[in-house]
Coordinates of C-alpha atoms in Angstrom, one line a residue:
X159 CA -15.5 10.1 -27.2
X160 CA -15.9 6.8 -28.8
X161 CA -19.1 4.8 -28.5
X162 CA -17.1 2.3 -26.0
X163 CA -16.4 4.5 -23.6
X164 CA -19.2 6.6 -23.9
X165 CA -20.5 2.2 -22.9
X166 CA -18.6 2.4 -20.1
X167 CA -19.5 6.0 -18.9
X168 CA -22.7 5.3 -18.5
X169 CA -21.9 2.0 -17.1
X170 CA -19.9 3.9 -14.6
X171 CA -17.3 1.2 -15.4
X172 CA -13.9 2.3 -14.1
X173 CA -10.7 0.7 -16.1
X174 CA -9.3 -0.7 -12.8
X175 CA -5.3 1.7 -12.2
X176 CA -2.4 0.6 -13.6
X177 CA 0.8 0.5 -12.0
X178 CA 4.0 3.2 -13.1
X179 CA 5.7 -0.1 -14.0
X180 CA 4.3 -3.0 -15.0
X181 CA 7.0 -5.4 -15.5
X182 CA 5.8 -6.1 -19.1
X183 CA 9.0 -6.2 -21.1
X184 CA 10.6 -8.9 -18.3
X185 CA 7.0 -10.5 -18.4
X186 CA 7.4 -11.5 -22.4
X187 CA 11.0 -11.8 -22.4
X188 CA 10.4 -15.0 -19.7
X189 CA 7.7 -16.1 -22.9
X190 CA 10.7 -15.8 -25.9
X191 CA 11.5 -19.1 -25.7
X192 CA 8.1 -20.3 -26.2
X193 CA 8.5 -18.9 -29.6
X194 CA 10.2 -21.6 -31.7
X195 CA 8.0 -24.5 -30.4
X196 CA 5.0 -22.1 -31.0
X197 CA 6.6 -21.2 -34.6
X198 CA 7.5 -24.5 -35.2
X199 CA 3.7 -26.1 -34.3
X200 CA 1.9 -23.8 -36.8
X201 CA 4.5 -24.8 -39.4
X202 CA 4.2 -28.4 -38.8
X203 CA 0.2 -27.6 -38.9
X204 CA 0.2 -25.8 -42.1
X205 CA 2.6 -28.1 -44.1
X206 CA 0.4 -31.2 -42.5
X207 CA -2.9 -29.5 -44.2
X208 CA -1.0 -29.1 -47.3
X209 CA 0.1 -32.7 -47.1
X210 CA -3.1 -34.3 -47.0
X211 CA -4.4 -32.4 -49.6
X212 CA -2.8 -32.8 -51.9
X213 CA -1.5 -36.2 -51.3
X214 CA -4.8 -37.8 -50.8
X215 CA -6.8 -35.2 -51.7
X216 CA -8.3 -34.8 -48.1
X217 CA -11.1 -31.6 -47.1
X218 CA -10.0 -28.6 -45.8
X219 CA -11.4 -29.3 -42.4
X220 CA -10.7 -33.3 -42.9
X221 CA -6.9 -32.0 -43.5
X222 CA -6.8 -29.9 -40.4
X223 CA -8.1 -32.7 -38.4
X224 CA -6.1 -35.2 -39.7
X225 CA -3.5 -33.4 -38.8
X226 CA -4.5 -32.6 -35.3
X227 CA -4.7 -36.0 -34.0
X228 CA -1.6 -37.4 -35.9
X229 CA 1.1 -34.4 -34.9
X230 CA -0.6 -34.8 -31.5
X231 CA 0.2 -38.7 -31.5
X232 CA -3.8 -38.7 -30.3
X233 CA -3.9 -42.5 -32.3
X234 CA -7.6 -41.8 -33.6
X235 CA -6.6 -43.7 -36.4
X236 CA -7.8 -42.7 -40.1
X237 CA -10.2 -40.2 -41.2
X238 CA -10.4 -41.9 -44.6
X239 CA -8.6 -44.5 -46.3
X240 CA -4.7 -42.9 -46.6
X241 CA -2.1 -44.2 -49.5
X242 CA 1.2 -45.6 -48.8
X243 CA 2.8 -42.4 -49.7
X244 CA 0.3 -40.5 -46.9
X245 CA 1.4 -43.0 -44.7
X246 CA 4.9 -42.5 -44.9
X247 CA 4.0 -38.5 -44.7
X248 CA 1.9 -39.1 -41.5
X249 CA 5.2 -41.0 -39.8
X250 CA 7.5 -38.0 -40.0
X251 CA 4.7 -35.7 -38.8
X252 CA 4.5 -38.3 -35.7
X253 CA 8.5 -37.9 -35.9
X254 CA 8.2 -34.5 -35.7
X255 CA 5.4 -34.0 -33.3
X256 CA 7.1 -35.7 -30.8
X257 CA 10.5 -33.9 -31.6
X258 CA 8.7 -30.5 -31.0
X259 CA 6.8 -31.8 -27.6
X260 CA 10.1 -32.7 -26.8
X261 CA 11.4 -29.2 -26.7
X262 CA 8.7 -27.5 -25.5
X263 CA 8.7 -30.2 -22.4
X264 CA 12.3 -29.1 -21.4
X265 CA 11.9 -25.3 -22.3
X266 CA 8.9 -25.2 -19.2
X267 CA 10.9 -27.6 -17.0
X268 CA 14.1 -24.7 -17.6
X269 CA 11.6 -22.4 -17.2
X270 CA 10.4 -23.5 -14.0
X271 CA 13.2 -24.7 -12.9
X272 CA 14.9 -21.0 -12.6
X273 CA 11.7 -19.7 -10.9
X274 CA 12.1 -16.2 -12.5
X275 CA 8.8 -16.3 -14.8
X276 CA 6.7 -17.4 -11.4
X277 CA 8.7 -14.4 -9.7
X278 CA 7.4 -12.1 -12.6
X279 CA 4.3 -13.3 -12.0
X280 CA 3.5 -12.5 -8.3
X281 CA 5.7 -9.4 -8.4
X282 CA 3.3 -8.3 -11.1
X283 CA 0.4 -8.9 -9.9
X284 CA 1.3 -7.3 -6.3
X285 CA 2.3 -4.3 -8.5
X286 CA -1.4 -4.2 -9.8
X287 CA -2.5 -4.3 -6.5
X288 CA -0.6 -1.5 -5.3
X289 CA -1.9 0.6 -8.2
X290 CA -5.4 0.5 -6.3
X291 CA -4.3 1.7 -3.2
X292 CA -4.9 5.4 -2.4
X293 CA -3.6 7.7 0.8
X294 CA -1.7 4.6 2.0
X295 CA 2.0 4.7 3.5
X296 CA 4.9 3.9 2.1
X297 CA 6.8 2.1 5.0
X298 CA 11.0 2.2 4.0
X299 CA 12.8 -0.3 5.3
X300 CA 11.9 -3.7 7.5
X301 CA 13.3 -3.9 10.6
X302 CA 12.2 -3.9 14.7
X303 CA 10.4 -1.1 14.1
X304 CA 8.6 -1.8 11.0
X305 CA 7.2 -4.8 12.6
X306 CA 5.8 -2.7 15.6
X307 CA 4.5 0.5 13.4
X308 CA 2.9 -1.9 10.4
X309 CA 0.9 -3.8 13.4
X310 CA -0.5 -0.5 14.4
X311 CA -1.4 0.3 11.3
X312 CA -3.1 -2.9 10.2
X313 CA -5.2 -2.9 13.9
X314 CA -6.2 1.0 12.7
X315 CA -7.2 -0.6 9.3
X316 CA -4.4 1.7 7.5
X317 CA -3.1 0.7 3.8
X318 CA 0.9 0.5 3.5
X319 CA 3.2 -1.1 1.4
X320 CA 6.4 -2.1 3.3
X321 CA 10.0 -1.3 0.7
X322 CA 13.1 -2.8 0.9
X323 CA 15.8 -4.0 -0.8
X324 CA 16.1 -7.5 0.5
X325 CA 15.5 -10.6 -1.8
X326 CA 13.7 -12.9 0.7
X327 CA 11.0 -9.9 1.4
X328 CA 8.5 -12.2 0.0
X329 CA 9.3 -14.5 3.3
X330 CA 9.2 -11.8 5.4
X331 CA 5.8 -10.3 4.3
X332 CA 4.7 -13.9 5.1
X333 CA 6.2 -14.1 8.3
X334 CA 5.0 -10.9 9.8
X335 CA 1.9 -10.2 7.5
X336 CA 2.4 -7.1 5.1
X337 CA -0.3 -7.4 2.6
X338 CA 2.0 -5.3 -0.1
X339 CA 5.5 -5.4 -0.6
X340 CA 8.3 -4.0 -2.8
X341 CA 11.7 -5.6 -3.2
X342 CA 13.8 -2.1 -3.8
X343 CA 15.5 0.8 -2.4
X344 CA 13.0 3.4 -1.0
X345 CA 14.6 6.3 -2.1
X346 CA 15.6 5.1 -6.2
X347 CA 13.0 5.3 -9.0
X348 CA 12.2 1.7 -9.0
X349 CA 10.7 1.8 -5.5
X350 CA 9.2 5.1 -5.5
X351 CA 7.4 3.9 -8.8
X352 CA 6.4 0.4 -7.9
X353 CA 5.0 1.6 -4.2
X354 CA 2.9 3.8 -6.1
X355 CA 3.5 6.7 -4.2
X356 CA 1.8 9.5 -6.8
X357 CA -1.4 8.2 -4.7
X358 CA 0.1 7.6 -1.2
X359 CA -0.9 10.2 1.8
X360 CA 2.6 10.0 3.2
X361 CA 6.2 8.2 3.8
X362 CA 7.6 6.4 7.0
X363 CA 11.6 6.0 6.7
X364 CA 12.6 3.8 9.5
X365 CA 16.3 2.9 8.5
X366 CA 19.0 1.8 10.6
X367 CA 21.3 4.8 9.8
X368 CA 20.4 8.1 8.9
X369 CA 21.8 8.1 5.8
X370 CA 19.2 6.4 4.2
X371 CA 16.3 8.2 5.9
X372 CA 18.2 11.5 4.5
X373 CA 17.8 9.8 0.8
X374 CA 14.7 8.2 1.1
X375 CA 13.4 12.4 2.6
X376 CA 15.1 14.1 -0.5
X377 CA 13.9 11.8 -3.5
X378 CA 10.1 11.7 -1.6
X379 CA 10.1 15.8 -1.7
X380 CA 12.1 15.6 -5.2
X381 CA 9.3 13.6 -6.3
X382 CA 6.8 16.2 -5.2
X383 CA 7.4 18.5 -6.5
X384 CA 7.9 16.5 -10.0
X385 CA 4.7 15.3 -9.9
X386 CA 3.2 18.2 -9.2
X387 CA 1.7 17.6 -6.3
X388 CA -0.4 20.5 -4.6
X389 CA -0.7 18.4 -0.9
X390 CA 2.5 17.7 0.3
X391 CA 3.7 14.4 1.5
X392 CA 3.8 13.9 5.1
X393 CA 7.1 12.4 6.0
X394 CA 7.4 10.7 9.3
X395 CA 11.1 9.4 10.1
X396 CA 13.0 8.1 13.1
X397 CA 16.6 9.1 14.4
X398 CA 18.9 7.8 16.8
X399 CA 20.0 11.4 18.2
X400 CA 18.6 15.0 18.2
X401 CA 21.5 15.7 15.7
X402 CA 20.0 13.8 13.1
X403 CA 16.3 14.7 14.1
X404 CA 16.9 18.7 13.5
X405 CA 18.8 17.1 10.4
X406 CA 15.7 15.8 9.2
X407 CA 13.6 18.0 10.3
X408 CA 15.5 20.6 7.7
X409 CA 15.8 18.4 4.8
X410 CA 11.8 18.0 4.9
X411 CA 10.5 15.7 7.2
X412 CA 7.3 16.7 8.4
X413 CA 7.3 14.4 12.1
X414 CA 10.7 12.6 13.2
X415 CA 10.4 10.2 16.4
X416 CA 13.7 9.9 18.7
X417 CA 13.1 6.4 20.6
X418 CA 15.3 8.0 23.7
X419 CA 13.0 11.2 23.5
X420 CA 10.3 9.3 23.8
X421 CA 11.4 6.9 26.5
X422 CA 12.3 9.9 28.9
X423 CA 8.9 11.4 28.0
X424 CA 7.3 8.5 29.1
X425 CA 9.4 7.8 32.1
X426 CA 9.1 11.9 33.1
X427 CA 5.3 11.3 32.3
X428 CA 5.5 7.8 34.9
X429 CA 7.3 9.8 37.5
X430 CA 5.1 13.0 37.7
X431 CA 1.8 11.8 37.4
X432 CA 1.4 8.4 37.5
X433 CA -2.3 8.2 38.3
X434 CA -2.6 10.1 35.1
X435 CA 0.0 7.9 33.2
X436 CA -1.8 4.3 34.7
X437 CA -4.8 5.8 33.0
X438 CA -3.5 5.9 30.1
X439 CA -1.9 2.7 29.9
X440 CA -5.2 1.4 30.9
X441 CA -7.7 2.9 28.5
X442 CA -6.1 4.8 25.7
X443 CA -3.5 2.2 24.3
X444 CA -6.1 -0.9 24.4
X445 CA -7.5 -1.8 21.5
X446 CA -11.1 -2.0 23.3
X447 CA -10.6 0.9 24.9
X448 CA -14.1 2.6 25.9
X449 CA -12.4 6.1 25.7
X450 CA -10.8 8.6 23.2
X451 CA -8.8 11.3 23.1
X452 CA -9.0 14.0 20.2
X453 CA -8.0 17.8 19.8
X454 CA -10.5 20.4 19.6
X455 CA -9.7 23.9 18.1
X456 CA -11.2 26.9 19.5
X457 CA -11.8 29.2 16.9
X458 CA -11.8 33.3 17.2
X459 CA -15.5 33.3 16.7
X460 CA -16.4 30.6 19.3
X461 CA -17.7 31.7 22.8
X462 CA -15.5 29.7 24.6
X463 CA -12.3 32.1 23.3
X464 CA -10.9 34.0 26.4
X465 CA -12.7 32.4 29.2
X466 CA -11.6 30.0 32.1
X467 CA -11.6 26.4 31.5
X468 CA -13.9 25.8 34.5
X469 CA -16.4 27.6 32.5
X470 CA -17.3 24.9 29.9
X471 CA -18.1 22.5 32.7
X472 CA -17.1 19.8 30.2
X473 CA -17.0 16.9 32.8
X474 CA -20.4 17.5 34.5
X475 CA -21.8 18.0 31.0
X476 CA -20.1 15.4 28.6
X477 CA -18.1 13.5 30.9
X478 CA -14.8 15.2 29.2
X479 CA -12.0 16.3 30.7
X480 CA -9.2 19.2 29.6
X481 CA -6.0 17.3 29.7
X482 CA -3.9 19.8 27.9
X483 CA -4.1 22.9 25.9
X484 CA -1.7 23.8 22.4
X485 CA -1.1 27.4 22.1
X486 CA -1.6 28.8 18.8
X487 CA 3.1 29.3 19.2
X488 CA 2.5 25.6 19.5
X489 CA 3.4 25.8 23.5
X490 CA 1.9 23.0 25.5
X491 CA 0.3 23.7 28.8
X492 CA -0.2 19.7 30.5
X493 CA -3.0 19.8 32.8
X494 CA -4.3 23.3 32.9
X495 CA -5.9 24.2 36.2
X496 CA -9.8 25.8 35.7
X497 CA -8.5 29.5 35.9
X498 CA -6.2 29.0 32.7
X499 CA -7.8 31.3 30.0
X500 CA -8.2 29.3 27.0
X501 CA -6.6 31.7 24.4
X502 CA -8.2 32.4 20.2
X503 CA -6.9 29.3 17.6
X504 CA -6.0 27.1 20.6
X505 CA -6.4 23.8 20.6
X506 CA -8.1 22.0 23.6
X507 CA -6.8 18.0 24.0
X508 CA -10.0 16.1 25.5
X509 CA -10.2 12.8 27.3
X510 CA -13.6 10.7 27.1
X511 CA -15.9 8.4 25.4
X512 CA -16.4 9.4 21.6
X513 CA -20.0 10.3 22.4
X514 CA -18.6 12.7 24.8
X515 CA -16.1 14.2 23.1
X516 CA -18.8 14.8 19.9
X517 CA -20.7 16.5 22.4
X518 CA -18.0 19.0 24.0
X519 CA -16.9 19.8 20.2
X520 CA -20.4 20.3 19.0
X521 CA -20.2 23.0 22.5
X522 CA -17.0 24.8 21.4
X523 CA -17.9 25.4 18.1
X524 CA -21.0 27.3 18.9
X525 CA -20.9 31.3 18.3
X526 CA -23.4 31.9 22.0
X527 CA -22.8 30.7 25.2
X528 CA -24.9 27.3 25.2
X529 CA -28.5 27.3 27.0
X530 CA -27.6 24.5 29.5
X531 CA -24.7 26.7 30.8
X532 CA -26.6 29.9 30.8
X533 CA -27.7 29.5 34.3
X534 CA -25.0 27.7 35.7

């Protein structure tokens, strides 16, 4: 290890991540045309020094600085007394210094002018960014429901970088605030590079057409596996039809949401228990909400495995109550009665404050039957 890093190491100093592409070849290539002013100052610099030194026989560092403030047009005047002939040698450096200004003046302004160097620029510095992120989404494609999903995530204090292939995306991370952006298709090596996805916790393909959530679904698992990556991705998708959300559900996709699915649910939900569905509306999807709502696994070991629900007595004890049970099949039962026997490696849904629901966990996880339910 070299003494440097060894420096560092004990430093703890951590070379901050850089980015699978860094955009430094289109970086320098904006700067080539810099070169011949650049070139053509040191030239002008060097034969200047020269010049002076052997014309008038000038210092080294007098040289230099006469040479300064005359190819600069500065006007300081004379160092020391200069001959007709250094006279006539200081004109055409003015001549020239102004000549190379000149050029260099209307390189920027063509520069500028084309905005691709200041593009560059931010693009590369979001890029480094990104490269700092870790378990964020990658968010494919801006539409309806990217604006909706990213405003969830930003209120849950979630990372994501928003991809797409548009040009103005730069305007429309302004308009509806995504902190990171990429100007590329999801599902090509460009954006799966620049979003940094190597570090990301999982993909969210909202596209218009299913086409594109099938691409973006194949290169992310491609990718995987490339990479080497022992956690799998967990890709969450969207589909118009339960056609295309078994079709997704094949090619990989861990979670795919059907907005008609979930507008019957929600109506079904409305219609058959409303008093249960007004509660909801009024506590869980508030951001101030005072309750939660978390699963709970009963284990094979716990005391709770096999016995009625009544039994735990979560709501005189905690406050918490049983809204639903997952089978270890993954069956759903909505609103188990107290006789339903809560079965080994289910999972028990709980409704309550957060204190509460610590409390019930902290209850189902125990091996014995709790002291303050012995002698209930």
């Amino acid at each position: 290890m070299k003494p440097i890093e060894k420096f560092k190491k004990f430093l703890g100093w951590r070379d901050a991540p850089k980015p699978h592409i860094t955009l430094n070849e289109e970086y320098y290539a904006h700067l080539a045309p810099f070169r011949l002013p650049l070139i053509l100052t040191v030239l002008v610099m060097l034969i200047g020094t020269l010049g002076y030194m052997t014309i008038d026989g000038f210092s080294l560092m007098d040289a230099i600085y006469q040479t300064g403030i005359t190819f600069t047009t500065v006007g300081f005047g004379e160092i020391s007394p200069i001959s007709n002939m250094g006279r006539i040698f200081t004109i055409t450096l003015i001549i020239f210094g102004f000549i190379i200004f000149s050029i260099a003046i209307g390189i920027i302004a063509e520069v500028v002018k084309k905005g691709e160097f200041q593009k560059t620029v931010k693009e590369r510095r979001m890029l480094y960014e990104i490269a700092k992120l870790k378990h964020h989404f990658v968010v494919c494609y801006h539409n309806e429901f990217t604006i909706q999903v990213t405003r969830q995530l930003r209120a849950n204090h979630i990372p994501f970088v928003v991809v797409d292939p548009r040009e103005d995306m730069e305007e429309i991370a302004k308009k509806y605030h995504y902190p990171y952006f990429v100007s590329a298709e999801p599902h090509t090596e460009e954006g799966i590079l620049k979003s940094h996805l190597s570090s990301a916790k999982g993909v969210i393909t909202l596209a218009d057409n299913v086409a594109d959530n099938i691409a973006t679904i194949a290169s992310t698992r491609l990718y995987e596996t490339e990479i080497g990556r022992t956690r799998k991705f967990l890709i969450i998708a969207n589909a118009k039809s339960y056609e295309d959300e078994q079709k997704l559900i094949k090619l990989g996709a861990d979670k795919v949401v059907t907005a008609t699915k979930l507008m019957a649910q929600r109506i079904n939900a409305m219609a058959a228990r409303p008093e249960m569905e007004n509660l909801l509306q009024e506590f869980l999807y508030k951001k101030d909400t005072p309750l939660d709502m978390e699963e709970a696994k009963v284990s094979k070991t716990s005391w709770l495995a096999l016995k009625k629900i009544k039994v735990a007595r979560f709501r005189d004890i905690a406050n918490v109550t049983i809204i639903g049970i997952r089978q270890k099949d993954n069956k759903f039962i909505p609103m188990p009665k107290g006789d339903t026997i809560i079965m080994p490696e289910s999972k028990l849904l709980l409704i309550g404050t957060s204190e509460g629901i610590t409390k019930a966990k902290k209850i189902i996880h125990k091996k014995e039957k709790p002291e303050e339910l012995k002698y209930v």
